[in-house]
Amino acid sequence: MDIYFQDVGFTYQKGTPFESKAIYDIDLSIKDGSFTSIVGHTGSGKSTVLQHLNALKKPTEGTVTIGGRVITNASDNKGLKSLRKKVGIVFQFPEAQLFEETVGKDIAFGPKNFGSTEEEGLLKARELLPLVGLDETFMDRSPFDLSGGQMRRVAIAGVLALEPEVLVLDEPTAGLDPQGRKEIMTMFYDLYKNKGLTIILVTHQMDDVAAYSDHMIVLEKGTVMKEGHPKEIFKEADWLASMQLGVPSTVKFARELEKKFDWTFDSLPLTTDELAEQIINRLPSNGGGSL
Amino acid sequence: MMDKLIFGRYIPGDSLIHRLDPRTKLLGAIWFIIIIFLANNWISYVAMVAFVLAAVKLTQINPKFFINGVKPLIWLILFTVVLQILFTSGQTIWFRFGPVVISEEGLLNGVFIFLRFVLIIFMSTILTLTTMPLSLTDAIEFLLRPFAAIKLPVHEIALMLSIALRFVPTLMDETEKIMNAQRARGIDFGEGNIYEQMKAIVPLLIPLFVSSFNRAEELATAMEARGYKGGEGRTKYRQLAWSGRDTAVMVTFALLSVLLFVLRT
């Protein structure tokens, strides 16, 4: 499902003394089956953009087109539900959305709202628990007895249970330990690779952006500054620094090597594997130049 | 929905009214509500209206916001006014239709009630638009202090008030976030029949309560860790300072009260 933004702008509390413009002149396109990362400094409008992706907010200017459906300020709220089933959003700290008596029921809550029966929902919950790294014994436990990390997994399962075509993730790993962070990100990447989900990731972790995404959008002060492949965007480390953003640690390390040994990398290494490979190729025993 | 709420919000500014001591403003607003009941004829209401309009002008805030403050209550006001008009018995009958009797006294009463409502709302809006909520709690704490003599836990009340006020916007944000998260999971707030609408509130209320409990526990721990033991022997960071302007405002209020006594019949 393709998503397009055309001249989209959004103003909070329009027409009151507390009016504030969150985003403006946003043009972007997210292709079906892509892994898009949205990065930007805190307060750059990422979360506002995110809420336009499944029509939780209607743009005050411009048009948003989600899978052929056009949403403008004037369009009505009828039938947005079918849209919301297709675009699942995992909000920041999603564990705050849990409320049912048992984990199973909470995961089944979404499907039930979209017309599944309780049994179908519970069945789906049972399937999803192993996927997010929990086992079936969790089905009948209260979500409020779980640890923070486990609650996060249950909440994510609750969104996956909608079987969305597009999955929007707002800092899904914030506050998790390194192990949990890796597990969760790998799970999302598998969904993208194996099930062909379109994923939109909002994050501050440049390493995640580099490792997983094939498209990157840089927001600053409420508008799109750059859009393109991470390889292109991470080339401009100084420009990113001026946007108060960094580069992935691999890129940083590659830059240090370039400075120290007077090397130039043919293509910017985004993952550790890529970086290691490029270094190995340069070693004298492999016919590369001198160190 | 909550975006539209003007009443009870602070608009930063640097007008004469903004710079007044919060105690002056709070006492003034309360005093005004008491003395407005003294007004009982045209001339005294004219004096009150002139006083309030002057105060609104002094805040340097767009008068539109004051009118917006009245809007949510307009039906209640009109309802009361209509009741007054219909059920005040009087001598000069202007209109009679079956059991419906409209007298001159009734109409006059209706107009006065209307003015009274609007003036009280304007005055309290002046108070909330120009005073930071925290200054307001300071003022309440100060004014409640005499009641400590009758074992009123003044410090605790003030503490709870300031914590409550501090967390109103946080809880509003949280509400909005949870609403969005549940909407994304297929809940339609404010749609369907009453039963469906009430059922839709549960996935919002439970997380809100749970997060409030967690927040309270974290806050209590953080306060203890920073050495909070209770009201005894604390010093104050924000000091209230009474100045000449405050005395002047109080004198104005006194003069207004005297004037009302003279004008009333």
XYZ file of C-alpha atoms in Angstrom:
556
model
C 0.000 0.000 0.000
C 1.626 3.243 -1.113
C 1.394 6.354 1.005
C 1.775 9.840 -0.435
C 1.869 13.236 1.268
C 1.248 16.310 -0.867
C 1.943 19.744 0.641
C 0.762 18.439 3.969
C 0.654 20.816 6.896
C -0.823 20.521 10.351
C -1.521 23.224 12.899
C -2.448 22.328 16.461
C -5.352 24.181 18.077
C -6.038 26.152 14.948
C -7.917 29.356 15.582
C -7.028 29.666 19.261
C -4.334 31.741 20.983
C -2.413 28.499 21.538
C -2.161 27.760 17.819
C 1.107 26.108 16.812
C 2.278 24.868 13.468
C 3.751 21.379 13.797
C 4.476 20.477 10.177
C 4.271 22.262 6.818
C 4.904 21.661 3.094
C 5.505 17.964 3.559
C 5.900 16.019 0.339
C 6.882 12.425 0.605
C 6.132 9.032 -0.778
C 6.421 5.685 0.936
C 6.393 2.792 -1.502
C 4.684 -0.506 -0.884
C 7.086 -3.021 0.642
C 9.746 -0.505 1.635
C 11.452 -0.082 4.976
C 11.391 3.636 5.589
C 13.062 5.407 8.479
C 11.987 8.828 9.620
C 14.607 10.654 11.642
C 14.764 14.115 13.073
C 15.620 16.100 16.117
C 13.135 16.061 19.034
C 10.214 18.316 18.153
C 10.830 18.126 14.407
C 7.278 16.887 13.788
C 7.929 13.154 13.460
C 5.094 12.133 15.740
C 2.656 14.483 13.997
C 3.574 13.015 10.614
C 3.108 9.557 12.086
C -0.439 10.297 13.184
C -1.312 11.236 9.612
C -0.307 7.797 8.359
C -3.588 6.224 9.463
C -5.743 9.326 9.623
C -5.678 9.803 13.394
C -5.082 13.393 12.403
C -6.406 15.021 9.283
C -4.056 17.483 7.610
C -5.048 21.120 8.000
C -3.438 21.715 4.583
C -2.713 19.426 1.652
C -3.649 15.829 0.997
C -2.563 12.472 2.323
C -3.188 9.470 0.084
C -3.123 6.100 1.802
C -3.555 3.119 -0.492
C -5.721 5.092 -2.889
C -7.809 6.720 -0.215
C -7.496 10.504 -0.191
C -7.615 12.311 3.129
C -7.915 16.071 3.272
C -9.141 18.466 5.901
C -12.618 18.260 4.434
C -12.933 14.478 4.106
C -15.245 12.825 6.591
C -14.473 10.239 9.240
C -16.634 7.462 7.811
C -14.921 4.181 7.147
C -11.560 5.141 8.533
C -11.684 1.915 10.485
C -10.841 -0.212 7.460
C -7.877 2.068 6.876
C -6.706 1.670 10.453
C -6.753 -2.087 10.108
C -4.330 -1.821 7.205
C -1.972 0.628 8.892
C -0.973 -0.589 12.354
C 0.834 1.853 14.622
C 3.032 0.875 17.530
C 3.188 4.075 19.533
C 6.010 5.171 21.787
C 5.905 3.217 25.045
C 2.997 1.087 23.790
C 2.822 -0.767 27.120
C 0.641 2.145 28.296
C -2.205 0.907 26.103
C -2.700 -2.460 27.852
C -5.927 -2.755 29.811
C -7.504 -6.214 29.600
C -7.518 -8.835 32.370
C -5.287 -11.235 30.476
C -2.555 -10.921 27.906
C -4.537 -13.077 25.493
C -7.629 -10.887 25.678
C -5.571 -7.748 25.219
C -3.978 -9.068 22.044
C -7.411 -10.203 20.834
C -8.896 -6.746 21.501
C -7.805 -5.262 18.169
C -9.035 -8.110 15.939
C -12.322 -8.115 17.860
C -12.833 -4.429 17.084
C -12.361 -5.245 13.426
C -14.951 -7.993 13.433
C -13.181 -11.196 14.492
C -14.731 -13.393 17.148
C -13.174 -13.764 20.570
C -11.951 -17.293 19.689
C -10.266 -16.158 16.494
C -8.602 -13.356 18.394
C -7.327 -15.652 21.136
C -6.053 -18.105 18.533
C -4.165 -15.297 16.871
C -2.763 -14.213 20.239
C -1.470 -17.751 20.814
C 0.280 -17.640 17.440
C 1.774 -14.225 18.002
C 3.230 -14.703 21.474
C 6.212 -16.834 20.335
C 6.854 -14.358 17.531
C 7.400 -11.509 20.023
C 9.527 -13.725 22.243
C 7.018 -14.849 24.886
C 5.548 -18.326 25.371
C 1.992 -19.574 25.711
C 2.060 -19.520 29.507
C 1.625 -15.759 29.229
C -1.833 -16.095 27.667
C -3.721 -16.086 30.969
C -1.500 -13.753 32.961
C -2.489 -10.197 33.776
C -0.581 -7.699 31.633
C 0.056 -5.600 34.740
C 2.098 -8.369 36.405
C 4.661 -8.391 33.605
C 7.971 -6.585 33.428
C 8.270 -3.467 31.292
C 9.961 -5.339 28.453
C 7.361 -8.102 28.438
C 4.535 -5.564 28.463
C 6.100 -3.911 25.437
C 6.109 -7.261 23.610
C 2.458 -7.880 24.442
C 1.524 -4.418 23.191
C 3.411 -4.995 19.947
C 1.660 -8.337 19.526
C -1.629 -6.483 20.009
C -0.857 -4.345 16.966
C 0.491 -7.241 14.888
C -2.759 -9.078 15.596
C -4.518 -6.608 13.288
C -2.449 -8.119 10.459
C -1.642 -4.709 9.037
C -0.118 -4.204 5.598
C 1.818 -1.202 6.826
C 3.459 -1.209 10.226
C 4.401 2.122 11.761
C 6.858 2.021 14.662
C 7.494 5.024 16.868
C 10.766 4.341 18.686
C 9.810 0.739 19.394
C 13.019 -0.035 21.286
C 13.252 3.068 23.507
C 14.033 2.025 27.058
C 14.780 -1.626 26.246
C 18.043 -3.415 27.067
C 20.462 -4.143 24.198
C 19.370 -7.781 23.948
C 15.645 -6.916 23.814
C 16.364 -4.129 21.378
C 18.089 -6.501 18.976
C 15.395 -9.168 19.297
C 12.574 -6.731 18.615
C 14.292 -5.086 15.654
C 15.180 -8.470 14.150
C 11.560 -9.522 14.499
C 10.365 -6.445 12.612
C 12.992 -6.984 9.949
C 11.847 -10.599 9.500
C 8.265 -9.432 9.050
C 9.465 -7.003 6.407
C 11.613 -9.620 4.637
C 9.346 -12.645 4.884
C 5.828 -11.266 4.955
C 6.396 -8.265 2.739
C 5.164 -5.719 5.273
C 5.800 -2.079 4.610
C 7.570 -0.696 7.638
C 7.901 2.901 8.716
C 10.296 3.384 11.597
C 10.663 6.566 13.612
C 13.880 6.457 15.595
C 16.924 8.199 16.971
C 19.069 5.071 16.574
C 21.120 5.702 13.448
C 22.548 2.182 13.686
C 19.048 0.759 13.232
C 18.380 3.106 10.327
C 21.588 1.992 8.629
C 21.109 -1.697 9.307
C 17.512 -2.105 8.205
C 16.041 0.654 6.098
C 16.180 1.212 2.360
C 14.628 4.664 2.449
C 15.229 7.535 4.820
C 13.444 10.793 5.506
C 15.052 13.594 7.489
C 12.680 16.015 9.192
C 13.709 19.302 10.730
C 11.552 22.032 12.256
C 8.382 20.548 10.786
C 9.361 19.898 7.196
C 11.242 17.377 5.056
C 14.903 18.312 4.644
C 16.105 15.275 2.729
C 14.719 12.041 1.412
C 16.668 9.171 -0.093
C 18.679 6.020 0.467
C 20.585 5.917 3.788
C 23.835 5.485 1.875
C 23.316 8.826 0.169
C 22.209 10.677 3.270
C 24.853 9.358 5.651
C 27.563 10.596 3.246
C 26.888 14.069 4.489
C 27.959 13.717 8.083
C 28.520 17.453 8.581
C 25.097 18.332 7.263
C 23.522 15.755 9.580
C 25.454 17.184 12.501
C 24.019 20.609 11.669
C 20.554 18.997 11.935
C 21.614 17.758 15.377
C 21.715 14.203 14.062
C 24.561 11.719 13.979
C 25.784 8.988 11.679
C 25.821 5.249 12.433
C 28.837 3.950 14.318
C 30.042 2.052 11.242
C 30.129 5.239 9.206
C 31.882 7.048 12.021
C 34.497 4.307 12.215
C 34.975 4.294 8.443
C 35.517 8.048 8.484
C 38.171 7.665 11.203
C 39.938 5.028 9.108
C 39.849 7.292 6.071
C 41.424 10.087 8.030
C 44.070 7.961 9.701
C 45.215 5.828 6.752
C 44.226 8.089 3.907
C 41.756 5.549 2.560
C 38.623 6.148 0.621
C 35.778 3.680 0.801
C 34.127 3.028 -2.547
C 30.717 2.716 -0.958
C 29.755 3.798 2.519
C 29.628 0.757 4.819
C 26.341 0.803 6.725
C 26.523 -2.471 8.624
C 29.340 -4.061 10.590
C 29.544 -6.899 8.063
C 29.936 -4.520 5.169
C 32.589 -2.578 7.036
C 34.520 -5.722 7.955
C 34.397 -6.947 4.377
C 35.727 -3.708 2.986
C 38.565 -3.686 5.508
C 39.485 -7.288 4.730
C 39.617 -6.513 1.029
C 42.173 -3.844 1.719
C 44.510 -6.019 3.735
C 47.848 -6.611 1.930
C 47.439 -10.401 1.940
C 44.283 -9.992 -0.097
C 46.021 -7.988 -2.730
C 44.839 -4.682 -1.369
C 47.005 -1.620 -0.883
C 49.223 -0.955 2.076
C 47.753 -0.296 5.461
C -12.089 18.495 21.874
C -9.959 19.554 24.812
C -8.075 21.931 22.549
C -10.995 24.311 22.531
C -11.104 24.774 26.281
C -10.060 28.313 27.111
C -11.428 28.579 30.608
C -8.816 27.945 33.262
C -5.774 28.427 31.061
C -2.956 30.850 31.572
C -1.922 33.284 28.851
C 1.536 34.726 29.554
C 1.687 38.488 29.483
C 3.134 41.516 31.186
C 0.121 43.692 31.874
C -0.682 45.438 35.129
C -3.042 42.599 36.034
C -0.415 39.968 35.222
C 2.048 41.580 37.596
C -0.353 41.794 40.530
C 0.213 39.560 43.515
C -1.840 36.357 43.080
C -3.350 36.936 46.533
C -4.748 40.255 45.342
C -6.279 38.651 42.284
C -7.739 35.718 44.170
C -9.177 37.873 46.958
C -10.411 40.371 44.385
C -12.201 37.698 42.367
C -13.851 36.222 45.469
C -14.783 39.656 46.772
C -16.229 40.591 43.416
C -18.449 37.492 43.421
C -19.756 38.507 46.858
C -20.432 42.150 46.076
C -22.110 41.472 42.740
C -25.061 40.219 44.786
C -25.360 43.700 46.260
C -26.157 45.215 42.894
C -29.903 45.379 42.467
C -30.693 48.201 40.066
C -29.607 49.539 36.673
C -27.115 52.060 37.899
C -25.319 49.598 40.145
C -25.072 47.041 37.322
C -23.697 49.718 35.014
C -20.996 50.392 37.607
C -20.126 46.686 37.816
C -20.018 46.264 34.038
C -17.785 49.311 33.707
C -15.484 47.941 36.390
C -15.180 44.521 34.728
C -14.668 45.992 31.259
C -11.905 48.208 32.632
C -10.268 45.158 34.214
C -10.529 43.207 30.929
C -8.953 46.122 29.101
C -6.111 46.218 31.627
C -5.210 42.547 31.025
C -4.300 43.440 27.400
C -5.741 40.088 26.343
C -7.988 39.844 23.305
C -11.598 40.203 24.604
C -12.567 37.332 22.295
C -11.105 34.873 24.812
C -13.402 36.132 27.541
C -16.401 35.666 25.305
C -15.155 32.153 24.500
C -15.064 31.512 28.247
C -18.802 32.207 28.474
C -19.712 29.984 25.517
C -19.629 26.577 27.236
C -22.003 27.887 29.921
C -24.353 29.823 27.685
C -27.142 27.207 27.776
C -27.099 27.028 31.545
C -27.250 30.818 31.710
C -30.089 31.083 29.213
C -32.000 28.339 31.016
C -31.774 30.224 34.306
C -32.706 33.498 32.639
C -35.790 31.976 31.028
C -36.856 30.455 34.348
C -36.465 33.841 35.996
C -38.502 35.585 33.336
C -41.307 33.038 33.483
C -41.585 32.590 37.213
C -41.064 36.044 38.691
C -44.378 37.454 39.775
C -44.804 41.174 39.287
C -47.339 43.953 38.998
C -46.676 45.298 35.521
C -47.798 42.522 33.225
C -46.450 42.857 29.689
C -47.611 39.647 28.168
C -50.006 36.904 29.144
C -50.726 33.655 27.334
C -52.490 30.994 29.367
C -50.194 30.076 32.253
C -47.282 32.020 30.723
C -46.972 35.420 32.340
C -44.177 37.842 31.531
C -43.906 40.850 33.787
C -41.595 43.836 33.717
C -40.023 42.702 36.973
C -39.452 39.257 35.532
C -37.688 40.625 32.473
C -35.559 42.913 34.583
C -34.647 40.024 36.863
C -33.712 37.952 33.842
C -31.395 40.640 32.502
C -29.771 41.072 35.915
C -29.206 37.338 36.330
C -27.655 37.233 32.885
C -25.317 40.125 33.690
C -24.430 38.553 37.022
C -23.443 35.248 35.393
C -21.431 36.876 32.638
C -19.639 39.252 35.005
C -18.707 36.450 37.387
C -17.369 34.352 34.503
C -15.423 37.311 33.117
C -13.910 38.002 36.510
C -12.849 34.410 37.111
C -11.510 34.251 33.566
C -9.402 37.320 34.291
C -8.049 35.487 37.318
C -7.161 32.278 35.473
C -5.920 33.864 32.250
C -3.466 36.129 34.040
C -2.287 33.980 36.936
C -0.016 30.974 36.688
C -1.655 27.973 38.360
C 1.320 27.585 40.682
C 1.075 31.195 41.874
C -2.571 30.546 42.487
C -1.780 27.618 44.785
C 0.731 29.803 46.622
C -2.014 32.338 47.154
C -4.443 29.661 48.345
C -1.849 28.300 50.759
C -1.241 31.777 52.160
C -4.911 32.585 52.536
C -5.667 29.233 54.178
C -2.890 29.661 56.730
C -5.141 31.063 59.486
C -7.150 27.820 59.368
C -4.113 25.830 60.501
C -5.212 26.907 63.975
C -8.278 24.672 63.648
C -6.104 21.713 62.512
C -6.665 22.170 58.779
C -3.696 20.478 57.002
C -2.877 23.577 54.980
C 0.498 22.430 53.715
C -0.849 19.084 52.512
C -3.771 20.743 50.755
C -1.447 23.165 49.017
C 0.940 20.362 48.060
C -1.843 18.229 46.610
C -3.210 21.218 44.742
C 0.108 22.091 43.173
C 0.834 18.466 42.241
C -2.653 18.102 40.789
C -2.285 21.287 38.754
C 1.164 20.274 37.583
C -0.153 16.950 36.290
C -3.268 18.197 34.526
C -1.455 18.832 31.219
C 0.599 15.635 31.588
C -2.539 13.582 32.081
C -4.222 15.330 29.149
C -1.289 14.371 26.928
C -1.403 10.853 28.250
C -5.148 10.644 27.588
C -4.632 11.817 24.040
C -1.864 9.266 23.500
C -3.851 6.331 24.843
C -6.904 7.425 22.857
C -4.815 7.429 19.706
C -3.320 4.040 20.490
C -6.756 2.520 21.054
C -8.155 4.234 17.963
C -5.375 2.608 15.995
C -6.578 -0.703 17.434
C -10.068 -0.068 16.108
C -11.933 1.780 18.871
C -14.271 4.583 17.799
C -14.636 7.102 20.595
C -17.893 9.033 20.694
C -19.694 6.810 18.186
C -22.572 4.396 18.575
C -25.253 4.280 21.258
C -24.727 5.198 24.900
C -23.820 1.651 25.926
C -21.234 1.342 23.148
C -19.804 4.731 23.982
C -19.429 3.814 27.634
C -17.800 0.520 26.717
C -15.310 2.388 24.535
C -14.198 4.402 27.573
C -12.898 1.345 29.460
C -9.761 0.850 27.321
C -8.992 4.510 28.012
C -9.806 4.685 31.727
C -7.978 1.579 32.933
C -4.609 2.493 31.397
C -5.034 6.057 32.691
C -5.652 4.854 36.245
C -2.799 2.386 36.088
C -0.396 5.001 34.836
C -1.581 7.437 37.518
C -0.835 4.860 40.199
C 2.604 4.240 38.743
C 3.250 7.936 38.444
C 2.180 8.557 42.039
C 4.478 5.843 43.296
C 7.422 7.150 41.302
C 6.778 10.706 42.392
C 6.509 9.720 46.068
C 9.786 7.814 45.852
C 11.501 10.695 44.095
C 10.220 13.152 46.712
C 11.434 11.001 49.584
C 14.801 10.537 47.923
C 15.129 14.300 47.817
C 14.501 14.596 51.514
C 10.834 15.541 51.662
C 9.456 14.786 55.123
C 6.345 16.940 55.313
C 5.409 20.558 55.818
C 7.238 21.129 59.093
C 10.270 23.412 58.853
C 10.246 23.957 55.105
C 11.318 27.182 53.467
C 9.742 28.634 50.342
C 11.424 29.205 47.007
C 8.667 31.302 45.471
C 8.067 34.277 47.739
C 4.945 36.341 47.334
C 5.586 40.060 47.391
C 2.903 42.603 48.176
C 3.433 45.921 46.420
C 1.831 49.342 46.102
C -0.229 48.242 43.098
C -1.846 45.529 45.174
C -2.854 48.002 47.851
C -4.230 50.260 45.108
C -6.337 47.418 43.695
C -7.653 46.561 47.145
C -8.577 50.200 47.721
C -10.385 50.223 44.367
C -12.363 47.180 45.432
C -13.230 48.834 48.749
C -14.376 51.973 46.920
C -16.463 49.869 44.533
C -18.128 48.138 47.467
C -18.956 51.462 49.124
C -20.272 52.785 45.816
C -22.532 49.748 45.496
C -23.927 50.273 48.959
C -24.708 53.870 48.053
C -26.274 53.005 44.673
C -28.356 50.037 45.756
C -32.003 50.562 46.541
